[in-house]
Amino acid sequence: MPIAKLPDGAQLAYDEYDFSPPWEDSEPVVLVHGFSKNRAFWYGWLPGLAARYRTIRVDQRGHGDSSPVAPGFEIGLRPFSQDLSDFLDALGIQSAHFVMAEFTSTVAIDFAAAFAPRIRSLTLPGFGYNY
């Protein structure tokens, strides 16, 4: 399981799949799960996306196989947005398509406001929360 180390020492676990033709440059798509979930949430999306895109599903800080939330970590939109920007840096990616689900859609709005050049497109299934 690959790990991306963030500047503050936190580690984000991720998986990467790319079954696009090797002679094509595939664009990155980052799948970000909702809160209280993990990167396995996106399992059903992988076949369709990975056939065409460099598909990356990440466990957010405090979820799945990523580092737990450290004492004193500010729980808010901006720290999670910063994590996504730092995650791209760790993988050497300038910008990507993002799919962010459920509660994470609110992080997506902050991420778009703070780091707009990093976003090629933004898809928000289940914006807010699904009951």
Short mmCIF file of N, CA and C in Angstrom, two decimals:
data_model
loop_
_atom_site.label_atom_id
_atom_site.label_comp_id
_atom_site.label_asym_id
_atom_site.label_seq_id
_atom_site.Cartn_x
_atom_site.Cartn_y
_atom_site.Cartn_z
N MET A 1 0.85 -1.17 0.00
CA MET A 1 0.00 0.00 0.00
C MET A 1 0.90 1.24 0.00
N PRO A 2 0.76 2.07 -1.01
CA PRO A 2 1.56 3.30 -1.05
C PRO A 2 1.11 4.30 0.03
N ILE A 3 2.06 5.08 0.47
CA ILE A 3 1.82 6.10 1.49
C ILE A 3 2.40 7.42 0.99
N ALA A 4 1.63 8.50 1.12
CA ALA A 4 2.12 9.84 0.82
C ALA A 4 2.39 10.55 2.15
N LYS A 5 3.61 11.03 2.33
CA LYS A 5 3.96 11.73 3.57
C LYS A 5 3.72 13.22 3.38
N LEU A 6 2.95 13.82 4.29
CA LEU A 6 2.64 15.24 4.25
C LEU A 6 3.69 16.03 5.03
N PRO A 7 3.79 17.34 4.78
CA PRO A 7 4.81 18.15 5.46
C PRO A 7 4.77 18.09 6.99
N ASP A 8 3.58 17.90 7.57
CA ASP A 8 3.50 17.85 9.04
C ASP A 8 3.76 16.46 9.60
N GLY A 9 4.16 15.52 8.74
CA GLY A 9 4.48 14.16 9.17
C GLY A 9 3.34 13.17 9.04
N ALA A 10 2.13 13.65 8.82
CA ALA A 10 1.00 12.74 8.62
C ALA A 10 1.21 11.94 7.35
N GLN A 11 0.62 10.76 7.31
CA GLN A 11 0.73 9.90 6.14
C GLN A 11 -0.65 9.56 5.63
N LEU A 12 -0.83 9.71 4.31
CA LEU A 12 -2.10 9.36 3.68
C LEU A 12 -1.89 8.11 2.84
N ALA A 13 -2.69 7.09 3.13
CA ALA A 13 -2.65 5.86 2.34
C ALA A 13 -3.46 6.06 1.07
N TYR A 14 -3.01 5.43 0.00
CA TYR A 14 -3.73 5.55 -1.26
C TYR A 14 -3.47 4.33 -2.12
N ASP A 15 -4.31 4.15 -3.12
CA ASP A 15 -4.13 3.14 -4.16
C ASP A 15 -4.15 3.86 -5.49
N GLU A 16 -3.45 3.32 -6.44
CA GLU A 16 -3.41 3.94 -7.77
C GLU A 16 -3.62 2.86 -8.83
N TYR A 17 -4.49 3.16 -9.79
CA TYR A 17 -4.81 2.24 -10.87
C TYR A 17 -4.78 3.00 -12.18
N ASP A 18 -4.16 2.42 -13.19
CA ASP A 18 -4.14 3.05 -14.50
C ASP A 18 -4.01 1.96 -15.56
N PHE A 19 -5.14 1.65 -16.20
CA PHE A 19 -5.16 0.64 -17.25
C PHE A 19 -5.40 1.26 -18.61
N SER A 20 -5.09 2.56 -18.72
CA SER A 20 -5.22 3.24 -20.00
C SER A 20 -4.10 2.77 -20.92
N PRO A 21 -4.24 2.97 -22.22
CA PRO A 21 -3.17 2.57 -23.14
C PRO A 21 -1.85 3.24 -22.74
N PRO A 22 -0.76 2.47 -22.66
CA PRO A 22 0.51 3.02 -22.17
C PRO A 22 1.10 4.10 -23.06
N TRP A 23 0.65 4.21 -24.29
CA TRP A 23 1.16 5.26 -25.19
C TRP A 23 0.41 6.58 -25.02
N GLU A 24 -0.59 6.60 -24.15
CA GLU A 24 -1.33 7.84 -23.87
C GLU A 24 -0.96 8.37 -22.50
N ASP A 25 -0.95 9.70 -22.38
CA ASP A 25 -0.79 10.31 -21.06
C ASP A 25 -2.17 10.37 -20.41
N SER A 26 -2.35 9.59 -19.36
CA SER A 26 -3.66 9.58 -18.71
C SER A 26 -3.73 10.67 -17.65
N GLU A 27 -4.85 11.35 -17.61
CA GLU A 27 -5.05 12.41 -16.63
C GLU A 27 -5.37 11.80 -15.26
N PRO A 28 -4.89 12.42 -14.19
CA PRO A 28 -5.18 11.89 -12.86
C PRO A 28 -6.60 12.26 -12.38
N VAL A 29 -7.23 11.28 -11.73
CA VAL A 29 -8.51 11.47 -11.06
C VAL A 29 -8.30 11.04 -9.62
N VAL A 30 -8.61 11.92 -8.67
CA VAL A 30 -8.46 11.61 -7.25
C VAL A 30 -9.85 11.42 -6.66
N LEU A 31 -10.08 10.26 -6.05
CA LEU A 31 -11.35 9.92 -5.42
C LEU A 31 -11.21 10.12 -3.91
N VAL A 32 -12.04 11.00 -3.34
CA VAL A 32 -11.96 11.33 -1.92
C VAL A 32 -13.28 10.93 -1.26
N HIS A 33 -13.20 9.98 -0.36
CA HIS A 33 -14.39 9.45 0.32
C HIS A 33 -14.99 10.46 1.29
N GLY A 34 -16.21 10.20 1.72
CA GLY A 34 -16.85 11.01 2.75
C GLY A 34 -16.32 10.66 4.13
N PHE A 35 -16.69 11.43 5.12
CA PHE A 35 -16.24 11.17 6.48
C PHE A 35 -16.84 9.87 7.00
N SER A 36 -16.09 9.19 7.84
CA SER A 36 -16.43 7.90 8.43
C SER A 36 -16.41 6.78 7.40
N LYS A 37 -15.70 6.99 6.30
CA LYS A 37 -15.54 5.96 5.28
C LYS A 37 -14.04 5.82 5.00
N ASN A 38 -13.70 5.07 3.97
CA ASN A 38 -12.31 4.95 3.54
C ASN A 38 -12.26 4.78 2.04
N ARG A 39 -11.08 4.60 1.49
CA ARG A 39 -10.92 4.57 0.04
C ARG A 39 -11.62 3.38 -0.62
N ALA A 40 -11.95 2.34 0.14
CA ALA A 40 -12.69 1.20 -0.42
C ALA A 40 -14.08 1.62 -0.90
N PHE A 41 -14.57 2.75 -0.42
CA PHE A 41 -15.87 3.29 -0.84
C PHE A 41 -15.98 3.36 -2.36
N TRP A 42 -14.86 3.59 -3.05
CA TRP A 42 -14.86 3.82 -4.49
C TRP A 42 -14.66 2.55 -5.32
N TYR A 43 -14.72 1.39 -4.71
CA TYR A 43 -14.43 0.14 -5.39
C TYR A 43 -15.18 -0.01 -6.72
N GLY A 44 -16.45 0.26 -6.74
CA GLY A 44 -17.26 0.09 -7.94
C GLY A 44 -16.94 1.07 -9.05
N TRP A 45 -16.26 2.16 -8.73
CA TRP A 45 -15.91 3.18 -9.73
C TRP A 45 -14.62 2.84 -10.48
N LEU A 46 -13.81 1.95 -9.92
CA LEU A 46 -12.48 1.71 -10.47
C LEU A 46 -12.46 1.17 -11.90
N PRO A 47 -13.24 0.16 -12.26
CA PRO A 47 -13.11 -0.37 -13.63
C PRO A 47 -13.34 0.68 -14.72
N GLY A 48 -14.37 1.47 -14.59
CA GLY A 48 -14.66 2.47 -15.61
C GLY A 48 -13.64 3.58 -15.66
N LEU A 49 -13.23 4.07 -14.51
CA LEU A 49 -12.27 5.19 -14.48
C LEU A 49 -10.86 4.77 -14.84
N ALA A 50 -10.40 3.66 -14.28
CA ALA A 50 -9.01 3.25 -14.49
C ALA A 50 -8.73 2.80 -15.92
N ALA A 51 -9.77 2.50 -16.69
CA ALA A 51 -9.56 2.14 -18.09
C ALA A 51 -9.14 3.35 -18.91
N ARG A 52 -9.39 4.54 -18.37
CA ARG A 52 -9.11 5.76 -19.14
C ARG A 52 -8.22 6.76 -18.39
N TYR A 53 -8.25 6.72 -17.05
CA TYR A 53 -7.56 7.72 -16.24
C TYR A 53 -6.59 7.07 -15.26
N ARG A 54 -5.61 7.84 -14.82
CA ARG A 54 -4.78 7.48 -13.68
C ARG A 54 -5.66 7.71 -12.45
N THR A 55 -6.19 6.66 -11.88
CA THR A 55 -7.20 6.76 -10.84
C THR A 55 -6.57 6.51 -9.48
N ILE A 56 -6.73 7.48 -8.59
CA ILE A 56 -6.11 7.43 -7.27
C ILE A 56 -7.21 7.57 -6.23
N ARG A 57 -7.29 6.61 -5.34
CA ARG A 57 -8.25 6.75 -4.23
C ARG A 57 -7.44 6.85 -2.94
N VAL A 58 -7.79 7.83 -2.14
CA VAL A 58 -6.99 8.19 -0.97
C VAL A 58 -7.83 8.05 0.30
N ASP A 59 -7.18 7.61 1.37
CA ASP A 59 -7.79 7.66 2.70
C ASP A 59 -7.44 9.01 3.31
N GLN A 60 -8.45 9.77 3.68
CA GLN A 60 -8.19 11.05 4.32
C GLN A 60 -7.57 10.83 5.70
N ARG A 61 -6.93 11.85 6.19
CA ARG A 61 -6.37 11.83 7.55
C ARG A 61 -7.47 11.39 8.53
N GLY A 62 -7.11 10.47 9.42
CA GLY A 62 -8.06 9.99 10.41
C GLY A 62 -9.00 8.90 9.91
N HIS A 63 -8.77 8.41 8.71
CA HIS A 63 -9.64 7.40 8.11
C HIS A 63 -8.80 6.27 7.53
N GLY A 64 -9.37 5.08 7.50
CA GLY A 64 -8.74 3.94 6.85
C GLY A 64 -7.32 3.70 7.34
N ASP A 65 -6.40 3.56 6.39
CA ASP A 65 -5.00 3.26 6.72
C ASP A 65 -4.13 4.50 6.85
N SER A 66 -4.71 5.68 6.80
CA SER A 66 -3.95 6.92 6.97
C SER A 66 -3.70 7.20 8.45
N SER A 67 -2.82 8.17 8.70
CA SER A 67 -2.51 8.56 10.08
C SER A 67 -3.76 9.01 10.81
N PRO A 68 -3.83 8.70 12.10
CA PRO A 68 -4.94 9.25 12.88
C PRO A 68 -4.80 10.76 13.01
N VAL A 69 -5.88 11.40 13.36
CA VAL A 69 -5.85 12.83 13.61
C VAL A 69 -5.04 13.05 14.89
N ALA A 70 -4.00 13.85 14.80
CA ALA A 70 -3.12 14.09 15.94
C ALA A 70 -3.78 15.03 16.94
N PRO A 71 -3.43 14.90 18.22
CA PRO A 71 -3.93 15.86 19.19
C PRO A 71 -3.57 17.28 18.76
N GLY A 72 -4.53 18.19 18.85
CA GLY A 72 -4.29 19.57 18.47
C GLY A 72 -4.52 19.87 17.00
N PHE A 73 -4.78 18.84 16.19
CA PHE A 73 -5.06 19.08 14.78
C PHE A 73 -6.38 19.85 14.67
N GLU A 74 -6.36 20.91 13.90
CA GLU A 74 -7.57 21.73 13.72
C GLU A 74 -8.55 20.99 12.81
N ILE A 75 -9.69 20.63 13.36
CA ILE A 75 -10.73 20.00 12.55
C ILE A 75 -11.51 21.12 11.87
N GLY A 76 -11.37 21.22 10.59
CA GLY A 76 -12.03 22.25 9.81
C GLY A 76 -11.83 21.97 8.34
N LEU A 77 -12.46 22.77 7.51
CA LEU A 77 -12.36 22.55 6.08
C LEU A 77 -10.95 22.78 5.54
N ARG A 78 -10.33 23.89 5.94
CA ARG A 78 -9.02 24.24 5.38
C ARG A 78 -7.94 23.20 5.65
N PRO A 79 -7.82 22.66 6.86
CA PRO A 79 -6.78 21.64 7.05
C PRO A 79 -6.95 20.43 6.13
N PHE A 80 -8.19 20.01 5.89
CA PHE A 80 -8.40 18.88 4.99
C PHE A 80 -8.14 19.29 3.53
N SER A 81 -8.44 20.53 3.19
CA SER A 81 -8.11 21.04 1.85
C SER A 81 -6.59 21.08 1.67
N GLN A 82 -5.90 21.55 2.69
CA GLN A 82 -4.44 21.60 2.64
C GLN A 82 -3.86 20.20 2.47
N ASP A 83 -4.44 19.23 3.16
CA ASP A 83 -3.99 17.84 3.00
C ASP A 83 -4.07 17.41 1.54
N LEU A 84 -5.14 17.77 0.85
CA LEU A 84 -5.29 17.37 -0.55
C LEU A 84 -4.23 18.03 -1.42
N SER A 85 -3.95 19.30 -1.18
CA SER A 85 -2.90 19.99 -1.94
C SER A 85 -1.54 19.35 -1.65
N ASP A 86 -1.27 19.08 -0.38
CA ASP A 86 -0.01 18.44 -0.01
C ASP A 86 0.09 17.02 -0.58
N PHE A 87 -1.04 16.33 -0.66
CA PHE A 87 -1.08 14.99 -1.25
C PHE A 87 -0.67 15.05 -2.72
N LEU A 88 -1.22 16.03 -3.45
CA LEU A 88 -0.82 16.19 -4.86
C LEU A 88 0.67 16.45 -4.97
N ASP A 89 1.19 17.32 -4.10
CA ASP A 89 2.63 17.60 -4.11
C ASP A 89 3.43 16.33 -3.88
N ALA A 90 3.02 15.51 -2.92
CA ALA A 90 3.74 14.28 -2.59
C ALA A 90 3.78 13.33 -3.78
N LEU A 91 2.74 13.35 -4.61
CA LEU A 91 2.69 12.48 -5.79
C LEU A 91 3.23 13.15 -7.04
N GLY A 92 3.65 14.41 -6.93
CA GLY A 92 4.21 15.12 -8.08
C GLY A 92 3.16 15.48 -9.12
N ILE A 93 1.94 15.74 -8.66
CA ILE A 93 0.82 16.07 -9.56
C ILE A 93 0.50 17.55 -9.42
N GLN A 94 0.47 18.27 -10.53
CA GLN A 94 0.12 19.70 -10.51
C GLN A 94 -1.37 19.91 -10.33
N SER A 95 -2.19 19.15 -11.09
CA SER A 95 -3.64 19.31 -11.01
C SER A 95 -4.29 17.98 -11.37
N ALA A 96 -5.53 17.80 -10.92
CA ALA A 96 -6.24 16.55 -11.15
C ALA A 96 -7.74 16.80 -11.21
N HIS A 97 -8.44 15.82 -11.72
CA HIS A 97 -9.89 15.78 -11.59
C HIS A 97 -10.16 15.23 -10.19
N PHE A 98 -11.17 15.78 -9.53
CA PHE A 98 -11.52 15.31 -8.18
C PHE A 98 -12.97 14.86 -8.15
N VAL A 99 -13.19 13.73 -7.47
CA VAL A 99 -14.53 13.26 -7.16
C VAL A 99 -14.57 13.16 -5.64
N MET A 100 -15.44 13.96 -5.02
CA MET A 100 -15.49 14.06 -3.56
C MET A 100 -16.93 13.87 -3.10
N ALA A 101 -17.15 12.89 -2.23
CA ALA A 101 -18.50 12.45 -1.90
C ALA A 101 -18.98 12.94 -0.55
N GLU A 102 -20.28 13.08 -0.47
CA GLU A 102 -21.03 13.31 0.77
C GLU A 102 -20.47 14.49 1.56
N PHE A 103 -20.15 14.30 2.84
CA PHE A 103 -19.68 15.41 3.66
C PHE A 103 -18.41 16.05 3.10
N THR A 104 -17.61 15.28 2.38
CA THR A 104 -16.39 15.83 1.83
C THR A 104 -16.67 16.85 0.74
N SER A 105 -17.90 16.90 0.25
CA SER A 105 -18.24 17.92 -0.74
C SER A 105 -18.09 19.32 -0.15
N THR A 106 -18.25 19.47 1.15
CA THR A 106 -18.02 20.78 1.76
C THR A 106 -16.53 21.11 1.77
N VAL A 107 -15.68 20.11 1.97
CA VAL A 107 -14.24 20.32 1.85
C VAL A 107 -13.91 20.72 0.41
N ALA A 108 -14.62 20.13 -0.54
CA ALA A 108 -14.38 20.42 -1.96
C ALA A 108 -14.59 21.89 -2.27
N ILE A 109 -15.59 22.50 -1.68
CA ILE A 109 -15.86 23.92 -1.92
C ILE A 109 -14.69 24.76 -1.41
N ASP A 110 -14.21 24.44 -0.22
CA ASP A 110 -13.06 25.17 0.33
C ASP A 110 -11.81 24.89 -0.51
N PHE A 111 -11.61 23.65 -0.90
CA PHE A 111 -10.45 23.29 -1.72
C PHE A 111 -10.46 24.06 -3.04
N ALA A 112 -11.63 24.16 -3.65
CA ALA A 112 -11.75 24.90 -4.91
C ALA A 112 -11.45 26.39 -4.71
N ALA A 113 -11.89 26.95 -3.60
CA ALA A 113 -11.64 28.36 -3.33
C ALA A 113 -10.16 28.63 -3.04
N ALA A 114 -9.53 27.74 -2.31
CA ALA A 114 -8.15 27.96 -1.88
C ALA A 114 -7.11 27.48 -2.89
N PHE A 115 -7.45 26.45 -3.65
CA PHE A 115 -6.46 25.81 -4.52
C PHE A 115 -7.01 25.58 -5.93
N ALA A 116 -7.72 26.54 -6.46
CA ALA A 116 -8.39 26.40 -7.77
C ALA A 116 -7.48 25.88 -8.88
N PRO A 117 -6.24 26.33 -9.00
CA PRO A 117 -5.39 25.83 -10.10
C PRO A 117 -5.10 24.33 -10.03
N ARG A 118 -5.33 23.71 -8.89
CA ARG A 118 -5.05 22.28 -8.73
C ARG A 118 -6.19 21.41 -9.24
N ILE A 119 -7.33 22.03 -9.58
CA ILE A 119 -8.53 21.27 -9.94
C ILE A 119 -8.80 21.38 -11.43
N ARG A 120 -8.82 20.24 -12.12
CA ARG A 120 -9.20 20.19 -13.53
C ARG A 120 -10.72 20.11 -13.66
N SER A 121 -11.33 19.35 -12.77
CA SER A 121 -12.79 19.27 -12.69
C SER A 121 -13.14 18.80 -11.29
N LEU A 122 -14.37 19.04 -10.90
CA LEU A 122 -14.83 18.69 -9.57
C LEU A 122 -16.21 18.07 -9.67
N THR A 123 -16.34 16.83 -9.23
CA THR A 123 -17.61 16.11 -9.25
C THR A 123 -17.97 15.80 -7.81
N LEU A 124 -19.21 16.13 -7.42
CA LEU A 124 -19.63 15.99 -6.03
C LEU A 124 -20.88 15.11 -5.91
N PRO A 125 -20.72 13.80 -6.00
CA PRO A 125 -21.89 12.92 -5.84
C PRO A 125 -22.35 12.94 -4.37
N GLY A 126 -23.65 13.01 -4.19
CA GLY A 126 -24.19 13.05 -2.82
C GLY A 126 -23.79 14.32 -2.11
N PHE A 127 -23.88 15.47 -2.80
CA PHE A 127 -23.46 16.75 -2.22
C PHE A 127 -24.09 16.93 -0.85
N GLY A 128 -23.27 17.24 0.12
CA GLY A 128 -23.74 17.43 1.50
C GLY A 128 -23.81 16.12 2.23
N TYR A 129 -24.93 15.44 2.09
CA TYR A 129 -25.09 14.16 2.78
C TYR A 129 -26.28 13.43 2.20
N ASN A 130 -26.14 12.12 2.06
CA ASN A 130 -27.25 11.28 1.61
C ASN A 130 -27.92 10.65 2.83
N TYR A 131 -29.23 10.73 2.91
CA TYR A 131 -29.95 10.10 4.02
C TYR A 131 -30.26 8.67 3.71
#
